[in-house]
Amino acid sequence: MLDIDGDRKLSAALEQEPDALDKPAAALRTAHDSLAGHRTRVDTDPFTSPIRLMALDLKRAMDRGEIDMPTLDAMIGRLSSEAFVGRAERLSAYLGEVGLEANSATVERLIRDMAEGPAGVLPAAEFGTKVGRVLYGFVFTAHPTFSLSNKLQQAIVGLALTRDEAERRAIMAEVERLPHAPEPQLDLAEEFRQSVAAIAQVRAALMRVYAIVLKVAEELYPDQWRGITPKLASVASWVGYDMDGRSDIPWTATLAHRLMIQEKQLAAWHEEIRTIAQSVDGDDTLAASLELVEARIVLSAEASRSLIDLLQAARPDQDEWWERLARVSRRSLGKGAGRITGGKELASLVQRVLDRVEDGELARRLWLLHADMAAHGLGLARTHMRINAIQLHNAIRKTIGMEHAPDDPSYRQSYVEAAAKLIEEVKPVSVHLGTINGEKATAKRIFMLVEQMLELVDRDEPIRFLIAECETSFTLLAALYFAKLFGVEDRIDISPLFETRTALVRGVEIVAGALEVPVYRDYIKKRGRLCVQTGFSDAGRFLGQTAACYLIEKIRLSLAPLLEKHGLTGVELVIFDTHGESIGRGAHPGSFRDRFAYYDTAESRRRFRDAGLVVREETSYQGSDGYQYFLTETTAFAVVTRVLEHCLAPIDDTPDPFYAERVYVGEFFTSIEQFNEEVIQNRDYAALLGAWGTNMLWQTGSRPAKRQYDGATGRMSLDHPSQLRAIPHNAILQQLGMLANTIGGVGRAIDKDPETFHRLYAESPRFRRMLGMVEHAFKWTDLEVVKAYIDLYDPGTWLARAQSHDDDARIEELREVAGVFERMRLHERLVRIHRVFLRDYMDLARALKEHRRRTRDAGATPIVVDREARDNIHLLHALRLALMQKLDVLAIHVPDFSDRHSTSRSGIVARLTQLDVEPAIDILREVFPMTEPQMRAHDFGVEATYRSEESQSYGQEHALIFEPILRLYGQIRRIGSAVVHHLSAVG
């Protein structure tokens, strides 16, 4: 459908703007007005698409030169900057109070409350036990969410913190100058560097907390404070240690990362001890003790550095490298090496010095140093290794003759008994660095690495062993077998990850099955800790985010009676909830308070308390989306304060009707789950995800995006959403304007029993918090935007546009584009899946409208997207649609070439229309080289003026087709970054 009037209005307005005015600003004002005009037509013409019409207006203005490239760049830049400011404001609100003094006062109040008992101040030992527990764990991961450069990360935090107008103007000048994209070199080393910076800020924030504990302890226990050692929170990382689905990280890199984590911590402690030693005056014995501690730290750091240097220069195929590695290993492990072998040893050395110190200020510094060492061992962060269950199964398959799936009902119990027998009879083996390289089974190699990390780095600090896609008890037994085989079962905590649909449904059954096996139950008793991990990312896309949250809480609520049944209430229960910073990955958009309460519910906390369980909560902070909270001491301390507020808050014992309405609630979330299961199995949904893939975005992580193509059509091969990881899956939906993994199926679930829904929403804080995610996602979802993208593949639309032209060349262009999409046969599939979502979206829209009418006074605080933000994101989509249309037209001008280049012209054109631009252009540059090859200068007696067409330079093709396509693609990805700003996180 064409809108000639709207196009003429935009053209006339642009022509009438005086040159003296800001042309990009004028273009944006005009576009806003034009978009508003298009929207007014929807009421009278249901076939009108404001986004499509706006895109067509912008495309024609570009074609006529009314919006030139500099103006277009400035328009995108201004829309990006406005979205960036909005993102910073949401970050500020999310953090809550950020003042150091105010948050310090809050922490002091919380610590003093911990010292209060029924009869007054608790004895020092009881207070020490309470502050010596780990209540919460920060876990830093390298999920692919590094969408901002380091400078932009600093800018967004700066804007969130400052209200000074001069500072804000300076920051915005930088924001407008910088490209809104990740770091150019985004590899594992850069991810590690950023994680270390964030971890250091959390550690500094915890030291501020410990200083407050010290202040309170000195006041309340003047004669006993030196014996109190606080912990309260832990810090861990799996950056460099996550082997689930990665084959690009060699074992040498994994070990080097662990050693670097140690080296950086030792360097910080070395500096602190040197500073303390300088304040010692006249006490030779104390000075000598400090020198001893310093010397041991230096020797350990030197041993680590020697190994790091060798591992980073790994040459596993060279005997010389192996001999050097062996020498360094012998020196590190040999008697009298002088290095520190465990965190307890170093903390003990400092404690002995502290016990002899009389000077108050010096004792305080040593107390804080000891607390830091005791809390985290020899490293900036604890270690989380992660592999996949399949890797464990493959490693043990031959040992027990496993020929069937481990959860096959016909063999399941036999495999469990075989694994249990192996554990009972296993004889530990010894390994060294040389052993690791020769092992081909990933799981065995990882256990060897764990053993070497404990031996070479810190034998006292346990390692978490996370198992992704754990769907059977057998997997846990297989892990325990290898732990005993390599002699690490006393220092490793095996943790199943429940994230797949099967794992979430069977989660408690999986743990229960393992605890039924005496050897596994004994292992848990000896470790004194049961660890489980729940995931929101994969769970969200396969079941729907709210349904996943419901099943995760069901697992939590079932753990207390399970541990009571097996007499394990004395062990610590560690629950690691792996969620990210977007609603698609389980992060509540309201605030940190809502974020923590979303998974660690009042009901689960009450049940754990009543069962007498000691519980540690852990959550992940994923990539730079998560690291941004820890870029400054102010923001890091704010987050730590929010954590302590949550963990130390009194448990609300008010009954929530959510848990009484078991039948309705169960059916409500089952309905959501069923909808998402239907969608996931729908091949048309896979086609939608594969239509452009993640090509609208910059690469946001070191994990390579692997795609396959059909050589004949160039169409991306994506048969099932499981071929995508969760974050890319969610990122695609964000870019298309449809947060389907959060809202999908909710409309259908509400429609089953609207009356009960509205009543429960009004009465249940738990239900409202869960539905808050849905309301937020709904406000950022627009099925008309999705349809506008889908219709780019509609041959009929391109033919209709051709019919409206009287320029023969333009008509032929548009007809050829229509032919490309006709051959791809994609549009009809995308339209079908759009209808599936549209029906559900309409049900949800009707229910939310009715809900707002009924529950205005029910205590709900809906998250509102303001009109300006909505208009801006719609303009971004319209601009990108216009750019994609221009790119599609340019693509059909790619010259024909022979298929000896392992592809064809039709395949390249199709890839370009799917925005797989850079690989396609690389091929075209090879097929059509820019420079003419130099001929050898030989005298043949005559001059040859003939030049083969094969040797000619294709400068015109580069200048008129290839380079313009690349420029358009750059602008398309810039818009992708602006869309991310509106949503505040990737995926």
Short mmCIF file of N, CA, C and O in Angstrom, two decimals, residues 84 87 91 94-95 139-157 180-188 190-199 238-239 579-582 585 592 595 620-632 635 639 698-702 727 977 980-981 984-987:
data_model
loop_
_atom_site.label_atom_id
_atom_site.label_comp_id
_atom_site.label_asym_id
_atom_site.label_seq_id
_atom_site.Cartn_x
_atom_site.Cartn_y
_atom_site.Cartn_z
N PHE A 84 20.43 6.38 24.64
CA PHE A 84 21.53 6.17 25.60
C PHE A 84 21.23 6.89 26.92
O PHE A 84 21.45 6.35 28.00
N ARG A 87 18.68 5.02 28.80
CA ARG A 87 19.29 3.83 29.40
C ARG A 87 20.01 4.20 30.69
O ARG A 87 19.92 3.48 31.70
N LEU A 91 19.28 2.95 34.54
CA LEU A 91 20.34 2.38 35.36
C LEU A 91 20.39 3.06 36.73
O LEU A 91 20.52 2.40 37.77
N TYR A 94 17.56 1.87 38.79
CA TYR A 94 17.72 0.46 39.14
C TYR A 94 18.66 0.29 40.33
O TYR A 94 18.44 -0.55 41.20
N LEU A 95 19.71 1.10 40.37
CA LEU A 95 20.70 1.01 41.45
C LEU A 95 20.12 1.49 42.77
O LEU A 95 20.53 1.02 43.84
N VAL A 139 28.78 -13.91 40.71
CA VAL A 139 29.47 -14.75 39.74
C VAL A 139 29.56 -13.99 38.42
O VAL A 139 28.53 -13.56 37.87
N PHE A 140 30.77 -13.82 37.92
CA PHE A 140 31.00 -13.07 36.69
C PHE A 140 31.22 -14.04 35.53
O PHE A 140 32.05 -14.94 35.62
N THR A 141 30.45 -13.85 34.47
CA THR A 141 30.51 -14.73 33.32
C THR A 141 30.86 -13.93 32.07
O THR A 141 30.77 -12.70 32.07
N ALA A 142 31.22 -14.65 31.02
CA ALA A 142 31.56 -13.99 29.75
C ALA A 142 30.49 -14.25 28.71
O ALA A 142 30.79 -14.49 27.54
N HIS A 143 29.23 -14.20 29.12
CA HIS A 143 28.15 -14.31 28.15
C HIS A 143 28.29 -13.21 27.10
O HIS A 143 28.79 -12.11 27.41
N PRO A 144 27.85 -13.47 25.87
CA PRO A 144 28.06 -12.48 24.79
C PRO A 144 27.12 -11.29 24.87
O PRO A 144 26.18 -11.15 24.08
N THR A 145 27.36 -10.42 25.83
CA THR A 145 26.56 -9.20 25.98
C THR A 145 27.45 -7.96 26.02
O THR A 145 27.10 -6.96 26.62
N PHE A 146 28.60 -8.04 25.37
CA PHE A 146 29.54 -6.92 25.36
C PHE A 146 29.18 -5.98 24.21
O PHE A 146 29.90 -5.86 23.22
N SER A 147 28.07 -5.29 24.34
CA SER A 147 27.56 -4.46 23.25
C SER A 147 28.11 -3.04 23.27
O SER A 147 27.90 -2.30 22.31
N LEU A 148 28.79 -2.64 24.34
CA LEU A 148 29.30 -1.28 24.47
C LEU A 148 30.81 -1.29 24.63
O LEU A 148 31.37 -2.16 25.31
N SER A 149 31.46 -0.31 24.04
CA SER A 149 32.90 -0.15 24.25
C SER A 149 33.15 0.27 25.69
O SER A 149 32.24 0.70 26.42
N ASN A 150 34.39 0.18 26.11
CA ASN A 150 34.74 0.56 27.48
C ASN A 150 34.39 2.01 27.76
O ASN A 150 33.88 2.35 28.84
N LYS A 151 34.64 2.89 26.80
CA LYS A 151 34.35 4.31 27.01
C LYS A 151 32.86 4.57 27.14
O LYS A 151 32.43 5.39 27.94
N LEU A 152 32.07 3.86 26.34
CA LEU A 152 30.62 4.04 26.45
C LEU A 152 30.09 3.47 27.76
O LEU A 152 29.13 4.01 28.34
N GLN A 153 30.68 2.39 28.24
CA GLN A 153 30.28 1.87 29.55
C GLN A 153 30.54 2.90 30.64
O GLN A 153 29.70 3.13 31.52
N GLN A 154 31.71 3.52 30.58
CA GLN A 154 32.01 4.55 31.57
C GLN A 154 31.05 5.72 31.43
O GLN A 154 30.61 6.31 32.42
N ALA A 155 30.69 6.06 30.19
CA ALA A 155 29.80 7.20 29.96
C ALA A 155 28.41 6.93 30.52
O ALA A 155 27.80 7.83 31.12
N ILE A 156 27.92 5.72 30.34
CA ILE A 156 26.56 5.45 30.81
C ILE A 156 26.50 5.49 32.33
O ILE A 156 25.53 5.99 32.93
N VAL A 157 27.55 5.01 32.98
CA VAL A 157 27.58 5.08 34.44
C VAL A 157 27.76 6.52 34.90
O VAL A 157 27.14 6.96 35.87
N HIS A 180 28.70 3.68 18.59
CA HIS A 180 27.95 2.87 19.55
C HIS A 180 28.10 1.41 19.15
O HIS A 180 27.23 0.83 18.47
N ALA A 181 29.18 0.82 19.60
CA ALA A 181 29.54 -0.54 19.22
C ALA A 181 30.47 -1.11 20.29
O ALA A 181 30.96 -0.37 21.14
N PRO A 182 30.71 -2.42 20.26
CA PRO A 182 31.65 -3.01 21.23
C PRO A 182 33.09 -2.60 20.93
O PRO A 182 33.37 -1.90 19.94
N GLU A 183 33.99 -3.08 21.77
CA GLU A 183 35.42 -2.90 21.51
C GLU A 183 35.76 -3.57 20.18
O GLU A 183 35.24 -4.65 19.87
N PRO A 184 36.63 -2.95 19.37
CA PRO A 184 36.96 -3.56 18.07
C PRO A 184 37.56 -4.96 18.20
O PRO A 184 37.26 -5.84 17.40
N GLN A 185 38.38 -5.15 19.21
CA GLN A 185 39.00 -6.47 19.43
C GLN A 185 38.31 -7.13 20.61
O GLN A 185 38.72 -6.98 21.76
N LEU A 186 37.24 -7.84 20.33
CA LEU A 186 36.45 -8.44 21.39
C LEU A 186 36.73 -9.94 21.44
O LEU A 186 36.02 -10.76 20.87
N ASP A 187 37.80 -10.29 22.14
CA ASP A 187 38.18 -11.69 22.28
C ASP A 187 38.14 -12.06 23.76
O ASP A 187 37.77 -11.27 24.63
N LEU A 188 38.53 -13.29 24.07
CA LEU A 188 38.48 -13.75 25.45
C LEU A 188 39.39 -12.92 26.35
O LEU A 188 39.06 -12.68 27.52
N GLU A 190 40.01 -9.72 26.13
CA GLU A 190 39.31 -8.48 26.46
C GLU A 190 38.18 -8.75 27.46
O GLU A 190 37.97 -7.96 28.39
N GLU A 191 37.46 -9.83 27.27
CA GLU A 191 36.41 -10.19 28.22
C GLU A 191 37.00 -10.43 29.61
O GLU A 191 36.43 -10.00 30.63
N PHE A 192 38.14 -11.10 29.65
CA PHE A 192 38.81 -11.36 30.92
C PHE A 192 39.25 -10.05 31.57
O PHE A 192 39.07 -9.85 32.77
N ARG A 193 39.81 -9.15 30.77
CA ARG A 193 40.26 -7.87 31.31
C ARG A 193 39.10 -7.11 31.94
O ARG A 193 39.21 -6.58 33.05
N GLN A 194 37.96 -7.08 31.24
CA GLN A 194 36.81 -6.37 31.78
C GLN A 194 36.27 -7.05 33.04
O GLN A 194 35.85 -6.38 33.99
N SER A 195 36.27 -8.37 33.05
CA SER A 195 35.77 -9.09 34.23
C SER A 195 36.65 -8.81 35.44
O SER A 195 36.15 -8.64 36.56
N VAL A 196 37.96 -8.78 35.23
CA VAL A 196 38.88 -8.53 36.35
C VAL A 196 38.65 -7.14 36.93
O VAL A 196 38.66 -6.96 38.16
N ALA A 197 38.41 -6.16 36.07
CA ALA A 197 38.15 -4.79 36.56
C ALA A 197 36.88 -4.76 37.40
O ALA A 197 36.83 -4.12 38.46
N ALA A 198 35.83 -5.46 36.95
CA ALA A 198 34.57 -5.49 37.71
C ALA A 198 34.75 -6.23 39.03
O ALA A 198 34.27 -5.79 40.09
N ILE A 199 35.45 -7.35 38.98
CA ILE A 199 35.69 -8.14 40.19
C ILE A 199 36.46 -7.33 41.23
O ILE A 199 36.15 -7.37 42.43
N TRP A 238 33.65 -17.49 35.90
CA TRP A 238 33.90 -18.62 35.00
C TRP A 238 34.47 -18.12 33.67
O TRP A 238 34.49 -18.84 32.68
N VAL A 239 34.98 -16.90 33.64
CA VAL A 239 35.58 -16.35 32.42
C VAL A 239 36.87 -17.12 32.12
O VAL A 239 37.84 -17.03 32.86
N HIS A 579 20.96 -15.75 35.91
CA HIS A 579 20.16 -14.86 35.06
C HIS A 579 21.02 -13.68 34.64
O HIS A 579 22.09 -13.41 35.21
N GLY A 580 20.57 -12.97 33.63
CA GLY A 580 21.35 -11.86 33.11
C GLY A 580 20.73 -10.53 33.45
O GLY A 580 20.06 -10.37 34.48
N GLU A 581 20.92 -9.56 32.58
CA GLU A 581 20.48 -8.20 32.86
C GLU A 581 19.26 -7.79 32.03
O GLU A 581 18.79 -6.67 32.17
N SER A 582 18.79 -8.65 31.17
CA SER A 582 17.59 -8.32 30.40
C SER A 582 16.43 -9.18 30.90
O SER A 582 16.63 -10.21 31.54
N ARG A 585 16.48 -12.75 29.94
CA ARG A 585 17.35 -13.65 30.69
C ARG A 585 17.02 -13.62 32.18
O ARG A 585 17.86 -13.98 33.00
N PHE A 592 16.84 -3.46 41.73
CA PHE A 592 17.57 -4.59 42.31
C PHE A 592 16.71 -5.31 43.35
O PHE A 592 16.79 -6.54 43.50
N ARG A 595 14.58 -7.56 41.45
CA ARG A 595 15.43 -8.58 40.82
C ARG A 595 15.71 -9.72 41.79
O ARG A 595 15.57 -10.90 41.45
N SER A 620 24.46 -14.47 38.60
CA SER A 620 25.51 -14.13 37.64
C SER A 620 25.34 -12.71 37.12
O SER A 620 24.23 -12.19 37.03
N TYR A 621 26.46 -12.13 36.77
CA TYR A 621 26.52 -10.82 36.12
C TYR A 621 27.24 -11.06 34.80
O TYR A 621 28.42 -11.37 34.77
N GLN A 622 26.46 -10.91 33.71
CA GLN A 622 26.86 -11.49 32.44
C GLN A 622 27.40 -10.45 31.47
O GLN A 622 26.66 -9.57 31.02
N GLY A 623 28.70 -10.58 31.15
CA GLY A 623 29.30 -9.69 30.17
C GLY A 623 29.22 -8.24 30.60
O GLY A 623 28.95 -7.92 31.76
N SER A 624 29.42 -7.33 29.66
CA SER A 624 29.47 -5.92 30.04
C SER A 624 28.11 -5.39 30.46
O SER A 624 28.03 -4.41 31.20
N ASP A 625 27.00 -6.03 30.04
CA ASP A 625 25.69 -5.65 30.56
C ASP A 625 25.68 -5.77 32.08
O ASP A 625 25.06 -4.95 32.78
N GLY A 626 26.33 -6.81 32.60
CA GLY A 626 26.38 -7.01 34.04
C GLY A 626 27.52 -6.29 34.71
O GLY A 626 27.43 -5.86 35.86
N TYR A 627 28.63 -6.14 33.99
CA TYR A 627 29.81 -5.50 34.58
C TYR A 627 29.59 -4.00 34.81
O TYR A 627 30.28 -3.39 35.62
N GLN A 628 28.62 -3.40 34.08
CA GLN A 628 28.46 -1.94 34.18
C GLN A 628 28.13 -1.49 35.60
O GLN A 628 28.43 -0.36 35.98
N TYR A 629 27.53 -2.38 36.40
CA TYR A 629 27.22 -2.01 37.78
C TYR A 629 28.47 -1.83 38.63
O TYR A 629 28.41 -1.26 39.72
N PHE A 630 29.59 -2.34 38.15
CA PHE A 630 30.79 -2.39 38.97
C PHE A 630 31.95 -1.60 38.37
O PHE A 630 33.12 -1.92 38.58
N LEU A 631 31.62 -0.56 37.62
CA LEU A 631 32.68 0.23 37.00
C LEU A 631 33.25 1.28 37.94
O LEU A 631 34.34 1.81 37.69
N THR A 632 32.55 1.62 39.00
CA THR A 632 33.03 2.61 39.96
C THR A 632 32.84 2.08 41.37
O THR A 632 32.01 1.19 41.61
N THR A 635 29.05 2.73 42.45
CA THR A 635 28.02 1.80 41.98
C THR A 635 28.23 0.40 42.54
O THR A 635 27.26 -0.29 42.88
N VAL A 639 25.47 -1.76 44.79
CA VAL A 639 24.96 -3.11 44.53
C VAL A 639 25.17 -4.01 45.75
O VAL A 639 24.27 -4.76 46.15
N TRP A 698 26.19 -5.94 16.06
CA TRP A 698 27.61 -6.25 16.10
C TRP A 698 27.79 -7.56 16.86
O TRP A 698 26.95 -7.95 17.67
N GLN A 699 28.92 -8.23 16.65
CA GLN A 699 29.23 -9.40 17.46
C GLN A 699 29.48 -8.93 18.88
O GLN A 699 30.26 -8.02 19.12
N THR A 700 28.83 -9.56 19.84
CA THR A 700 28.89 -9.07 21.22
C THR A 700 29.64 -10.00 22.16
O THR A 700 29.53 -9.87 23.38
N GLY A 701 30.41 -10.93 21.62
CA GLY A 701 31.19 -11.81 22.47
C GLY A 701 32.22 -12.57 21.67
O GLY A 701 32.24 -12.54 20.44
N SER A 702 33.10 -13.28 22.40
CA SER A 702 34.20 -13.98 21.72
C SER A 702 33.75 -15.28 21.08
O SER A 702 34.44 -15.82 20.23
N ILE A 727 21.10 -16.14 24.21
CA ILE A 727 21.27 -14.69 24.07
C ILE A 727 21.10 -14.26 22.61
O ILE A 727 20.37 -13.29 22.34
N SER A 977 22.34 -1.08 17.75
CA SER A 977 22.84 -0.64 19.06
C SER A 977 21.85 0.30 19.73
O SER A 977 21.65 0.24 20.95
N VAL A 980 19.09 -1.62 21.29
CA VAL A 980 19.57 -2.21 22.55
C VAL A 980 19.53 -1.17 23.67
O VAL A 980 19.15 -1.48 24.80
N HIS A 981 19.90 0.08 23.37
CA HIS A 981 19.84 1.13 24.40
C HIS A 981 18.43 1.26 24.96
O HIS A 981 18.23 1.43 26.17
N SER A 984 17.98 -1.63 27.24
CA SER A 984 18.95 -1.60 28.34
C SER A 984 19.85 -2.82 28.43
O SER A 984 20.71 -2.88 29.32
N ALA A 985 19.70 -3.81 27.56
CA ALA A 985 20.57 -4.98 27.62
C ALA A 985 20.38 -5.80 26.35
O ALA A 985 19.36 -5.70 25.68
N VAL A 986 21.39 -6.62 26.04
CA VAL A 986 21.32 -7.52 24.88
C VAL A 986 20.70 -8.84 25.31
O VAL A 986 21.05 -9.39 26.35
N GLY A 987 19.80 -9.35 24.49
CA GLY A 987 19.27 -10.69 24.72
C GLY A 987 18.37 -10.81 25.93
O GLY A 987 18.26 -11.87 26.51
#
